[in-house]
């Protein structure tokens, strides 16, 4: 069975979901989200389907949700249309998180944002050597959503905070060493990467203190992380920190998805929300010169960020 941008098939008790929109790096459109949710819900309740396998066609697994479409509908139809899109996306992610049967996700090439929300929860994550993985939302005025802060908050030490606040793209070696993937094809052992330096800098609940530590460091890795965070939306960085701290106290992916929807409802209508401008700079005009509503992290009140998170 196929529905244009998504292909479904059942073979020998396994349901296969393949994203088939390679010209858009398999970015998830509203139509794709609707049909995936419907089919996976049916498979979840079908005793003859005993496992789920998720993959993507072409040179990318999935670049994420179609945020250019989300930006357009937000401009043309108002914030409620964007909130409905996110609510539908999170409902799809919840179906996978609560699938109740073995799930295997194959990650290759670009694997980011909403694609990780679809494929990471409760799954065995198998990557190829060309993996480029990220939750880059702080660069477009959002926060790492789709339930991924459940996983990030449970990575060793402060690795998840580092990934969330920088929006850094990591390769297969780093993803395997850090924990977001379980195995890499043709790699028999975890790479011996030193990521313990992250713990010294990304502790605490105040993004202003984190950026100060990074910029004062003599460690080039820390300095580069600070430089990267400086390019991100200051409000998004502060919200992401508050969100990952709260996610660490929540009990399930579903709880974190509920938190994500609450954040969306508080952040997107906020006059300081940088989403429209962030997507313009990164994906529409591609000038990579966003004009954030607040210029510096030091000008964001952590209490405002915590109030957005709830």
Coordinates of C-alpha atoms in Angstrom, one line a residue:
X1 CA 0.0 0.0 0.0
X2 CA 1.4 3.5 -0.9
X3 CA 0.2 7.0 -0.3
X4 CA 2.6 9.1 -2.5
X5 CA 5.1 10.3 0.0
X6 CA 4.8 7.4 2.4
X7 CA 4.9 3.7 1.6
X8 CA 3.5 0.9 3.9
X9 CA 3.9 -2.8 3.6
X10 CA 3.5 -5.9 5.8
X11 CA 5.9 -8.8 5.3
X12 CA 6.2 -11.8 7.6
X13 CA 4.6 -10.0 10.6
X14 CA 6.6 -6.8 10.3
X15 CA 5.0 -3.5 9.2
X16 CA 7.4 -1.5 7.1
X17 CA 7.0 2.3 7.0
X18 CA 9.2 4.0 4.4
X19 CA 9.3 7.8 3.9
X20 CA 9.1 8.5 0.1
X21 CA 9.7 12.3 -0.3
X22 CA 13.4 12.3 -1.2
X23 CA 13.4 15.6 -3.1
X24 CA 12.4 17.3 0.2
X25 CA 14.7 15.1 2.3
X26 CA 11.6 13.3 3.5
X27 CA 10.4 16.3 5.4
X28 CA 7.1 15.4 7.1
X29 CA 4.1 17.3 5.6
X30 CA 0.7 17.5 7.3
X31 CA -0.6 14.8 4.8
X32 CA 2.3 12.5 5.6
X33 CA 1.7 12.9 9.4
X34 CA -2.0 12.1 9.0
X35 CA -1.5 8.9 7.0
X36 CA 1.3 7.7 9.2
X37 CA -0.7 8.2 12.3
X38 CA -3.7 6.3 10.8
X39 CA -1.7 3.4 9.6
X40 CA 0.5 3.0 12.7
X41 CA -2.5 3.1 14.9
X42 CA -4.1 0.3 12.9
X43 CA -0.9 -1.8 13.0
X44 CA -0.5 -1.2 16.8
X45 CA -3.9 -2.8 17.3
X46 CA -3.4 -5.6 14.7
X47 CA -2.2 -8.8 16.4
X48 CA -0.8 -10.0 13.0
X49 CA 1.7 -7.1 12.9
X50 CA 4.3 -8.0 15.5
X51 CA 7.0 -5.4 14.8
X52 CA 7.6 -2.1 13.1
X53 CA 10.4 -1.0 10.8
X54 CA 10.9 2.7 9.8
X55 CA 13.2 4.0 7.1
X56 CA 13.6 6.7 4.5
X57 CA 14.1 6.8 0.7
X58 CA 17.0 8.6 -0.9
X59 CA 20.0 10.4 0.6
X60 CA 18.3 11.3 3.9
X61 CA 16.3 9.5 6.5
X62 CA 14.2 12.6 7.3
X63 CA 15.1 16.3 7.6
X64 CA 12.3 16.8 10.1
X65 CA 8.8 18.4 9.9
X66 CA 8.1 20.7 7.0
X67 CA 8.8 23.9 9.0
X68 CA 8.7 26.0 5.8
X69 CA 5.1 25.0 5.4
X70 CA 4.4 25.6 9.1
X71 CA 5.9 29.1 8.8
X72 CA 3.7 29.9 5.7
X73 CA 0.5 28.7 7.4
X74 CA 1.4 30.7 10.5
X75 CA 1.8 33.8 8.5
X76 CA -1.2 33.3 6.3
X77 CA -3.7 31.7 8.8
X78 CA -2.4 32.6 12.2
X79 CA -0.7 30.8 15.0
X80 CA -3.5 28.4 15.6
X81 CA -2.9 26.6 12.3
X82 CA 0.7 26.0 13.3
X83 CA -0.3 24.8 16.8
X84 CA -2.7 22.3 15.1
X85 CA 0.2 21.0 12.9
X86 CA 2.4 20.5 16.0
X87 CA -0.4 18.8 17.9
X88 CA -0.9 16.3 15.0
X89 CA 2.8 15.7 14.8
X90 CA 3.1 15.0 18.5
X91 CA 0.1 12.6 18.3
X92 CA 2.0 10.7 15.6
X93 CA 5.1 10.5 17.8
X94 CA 3.0 9.2 20.7
X95 CA 1.7 6.3 18.6
X96 CA 5.3 5.1 18.0
X97 CA 6.3 5.7 21.7
X98 CA 3.3 3.6 22.8
X99 CA 3.4 1.1 20.0
X100 CA 4.0 -1.8 22.4
X101 CA 5.9 -4.0 19.9
X102 CA 9.5 -4.0 18.7
X103 CA 10.4 -1.0 16.6
X104 CA 13.6 -0.6 14.5
X105 CA 14.5 2.7 12.9
X106 CA 17.2 2.9 10.2
X107 CA 18.9 6.3 10.2
X108 CA 21.0 7.5 7.3
X109 CA 22.2 10.8 5.9
X110 CA 20.2 13.7 7.4
X111 CA 18.3 12.6 10.4
X112 CA 16.8 15.6 12.3
X113 CA 13.9 17.2 14.1
X114 CA 10.5 15.6 13.5
X115 CA 12.1 12.6 11.8
X116 CA 13.7 11.7 15.2
X117 CA 10.4 12.2 16.9
X118 CA 8.9 9.6 14.5
X119 CA 11.7 7.1 14.8
X120 CA 13.6 7.4 18.1
X121 CA 11.1 6.6 20.8
X122 CA 11.2 3.0 22.1
X123 CA 13.1 1.9 19.1
X124 CA 16.3 0.1 18.2
X125 CA 18.2 2.9 16.3
X126 CA 20.5 1.6 13.6
X127 CA 22.6 4.1 11.7
X128 CA 24.9 4.2 8.7
X129 CA 28.3 5.8 8.6
X130 CA 27.0 8.9 6.7
X131 CA 24.7 9.9 9.5
X132 CA 24.2 13.6 10.2
X133 CA 22.0 13.8 13.3
X134 CA 20.6 16.9 15.0
X135 CA 17.8 18.6 16.9
X136 CA 18.6 22.0 15.4
X137 CA 15.5 23.8 16.6
X138 CA 17.3 26.5 18.6
X139 CA 18.5 27.8 15.2
X140 CA 15.0 28.5 14.0
X141 CA 13.4 29.9 17.1
X142 CA 12.0 26.7 18.6
X143 CA 13.3 24.1 21.1
X144 CA 14.1 20.4 20.7
X145 CA 10.5 19.1 20.7
X146 CA 8.8 15.9 19.4
X147 CA 9.5 14.2 22.7
X148 CA 13.3 14.2 22.1
X149 CA 14.1 15.8 25.4
X150 CA 13.0 12.6 27.1
X151 CA 15.9 10.9 25.4
X152 CA 18.3 13.9 25.7
X153 CA 17.7 14.3 29.4
X154 CA 18.6 10.6 29.9
X155 CA 21.9 10.6 28.0
X156 CA 25.1 10.4 30.2
X157 CA 26.0 13.5 32.1
X158 CA 25.2 16.8 30.3
X159 CA 25.5 15.4 26.7
X160 CA 21.8 16.0 26.1
X161 CA 22.0 19.6 27.3
X162 CA 25.0 20.2 25.0
X163 CA 23.1 18.8 22.0
X164 CA 19.9 20.7 22.9
X165 CA 21.4 24.1 23.5
X166 CA 23.8 24.1 20.6
X167 CA 21.6 22.3 18.0
X168 CA 24.9 20.7 16.9
X169 CA 24.9 18.2 14.1
X170 CA 26.8 15.0 15.1
X171 CA 28.2 12.2 13.0
X172 CA 27.6 8.4 13.4
X173 CA 30.7 8.0 15.7
X174 CA 29.5 10.7 18.1
X175 CA 25.9 9.5 18.1
X176 CA 27.0 6.0 19.0
X177 CA 29.4 7.1 21.7
X178 CA 26.9 9.6 23.2
X179 CA 24.0 7.2 23.1
X180 CA 21.3 8.5 20.6
X181 CA 21.9 5.5 18.4
X182 CA 22.3 1.9 19.4
X183 CA 24.5 0.6 16.5
X184 CA 26.2 1.7 13.4
X185 CA 26.5 -0.6 10.4
X186 CA 29.9 -2.2 10.0
X187 CA 31.1 -0.8 13.4
X188 CA 31.7 -3.5 16.0
X189 CA 32.5 -1.3 19.0
X190 CA 31.7 2.1 20.4
X191 CA 34.2 4.8 19.5
X192 CA 36.4 5.9 22.3
X193 CA 35.4 9.6 22.3
X194 CA 36.0 11.9 25.2
X195 CA 32.7 13.8 25.9
X196 CA 33.3 14.3 29.6
X197 CA 34.3 17.9 29.1
X198 CA 30.7 18.7 28.4
X199 CA 29.7 18.0 32.0
X200 CA 31.9 20.9 33.3
X201 CA 30.1 23.5 31.2
X202 CA 26.5 22.5 30.7
X203 CA 25.4 22.1 34.3
X204 CA 22.9 24.4 36.0
X205 CA 19.6 26.0 35.2
X206 CA 20.8 29.4 33.9
X207 CA 21.8 29.7 30.3
X208 CA 23.6 32.9 31.1
X209 CA 26.0 31.1 33.4
X210 CA 26.5 28.3 30.9
X211 CA 27.5 30.8 28.1
X212 CA 29.8 32.6 30.5
X213 CA 31.7 29.4 31.4
X214 CA 32.0 28.4 27.8
X215 CA 33.4 31.7 26.7
X216 CA 35.9 31.9 29.5
X217 CA 37.3 28.4 28.9
X218 CA 40.7 27.6 27.6
X219 CA 39.2 24.4 26.0
X220 CA 38.7 25.0 22.3
X221 CA 35.7 22.6 22.3
X222 CA 34.0 24.8 24.9
X223 CA 34.8 28.0 23.1
X224 CA 33.3 26.6 19.8
X225 CA 30.2 25.5 21.6
X226 CA 29.8 29.0 23.0
X227 CA 30.3 30.5 19.6
X228 CA 27.6 28.2 18.2
X229 CA 25.1 29.0 20.9
X230 CA 25.6 32.7 20.2
X231 CA 24.2 32.2 16.7
X232 CA 21.0 30.6 18.1
X233 CA 17.8 32.3 19.3
X234 CA 18.5 33.5 22.9
X235 CA 14.9 32.8 23.9
X236 CA 15.0 29.4 22.4
X237 CA 18.2 28.5 24.2
X238 CA 16.8 29.6 27.5
X239 CA 13.5 27.7 26.9
X240 CA 15.4 24.6 25.8
X241 CA 17.4 24.6 29.0
X242 CA 14.3 24.9 31.2
X243 CA 12.6 22.2 29.1
X244 CA 15.3 19.6 29.4
X245 CA 15.6 20.1 33.1
X246 CA 11.9 19.6 33.5
X247 CA 11.9 16.6 31.1
X248 CA 14.4 14.9 33.3
X249 CA 11.6 14.7 36.0
X250 CA 8.9 13.4 33.7
X251 CA 8.1 9.7 33.5
X252 CA 7.4 9.0 29.9
X253 CA 7.8 10.2 26.3
X254 CA 4.1 11.0 26.4
X255 CA 4.6 13.3 29.3
X256 CA 7.3 15.1 27.4
X257 CA 5.1 15.4 24.4
X258 CA 2.5 17.0 26.6
X259 CA 5.1 19.4 27.8
X260 CA 6.1 20.1 24.1
X261 CA 2.5 21.0 23.3
X262 CA 2.3 23.3 26.3
X263 CA 5.5 25.0 25.3
X264 CA 4.2 25.5 21.8
X265 CA 1.0 27.1 23.0
X266 CA 3.0 29.5 25.2
X267 CA 5.9 30.2 22.9
X268 CA 4.5 30.6 19.4
X269 CA 2.0 33.4 20.3
X270 CA 4.7 35.2 22.3
X271 CA 5.8 38.5 20.6
X272 CA 9.4 37.5 21.2
X273 CA 9.1 34.1 19.4
X274 CA 11.7 33.9 16.7
X275 CA 10.3 31.0 14.7
X276 CA 9.1 33.0 11.6
X277 CA 12.4 34.9 11.4
X278 CA 14.5 31.8 12.1
X279 CA 13.0 29.8 9.3
X280 CA 13.3 32.8 7.0
X281 CA 17.0 33.1 7.6
X282 CA 17.8 29.4 7.5
X283 CA 15.4 27.9 4.9
X284 CA 13.6 30.6 2.9
X285 CA 16.1 33.4 2.1
X286 CA 19.0 31.3 3.4
X287 CA 21.0 34.3 4.3
X288 CA 21.9 32.7 7.7
X289 CA 21.5 36.2 9.2
X290 CA 18.6 35.9 11.6
X291 CA 17.5 39.0 13.5
X292 CA 16.5 37.6 16.8
X293 CA 13.9 39.5 18.9
X294 CA 16.4 39.6 21.8
X295 CA 20.0 40.0 20.9
X296 CA 21.8 38.3 23.7
X297 CA 21.2 35.4 26.1
X298 CA 22.1 37.7 29.0
X299 CA 19.0 39.7 28.2
X300 CA 16.6 36.7 28.7
X301 CA 15.2 36.3 32.2
X302 CA 15.4 32.6 33.1
X303 CA 12.0 33.0 34.9
X304 CA 10.4 33.9 31.6
X305 CA 11.8 30.7 30.0
X306 CA 10.6 28.6 32.9
X307 CA 7.1 30.2 32.7
X308 CA 6.9 29.2 29.0
X309 CA 7.8 25.6 29.9
X310 CA 5.4 25.5 32.8

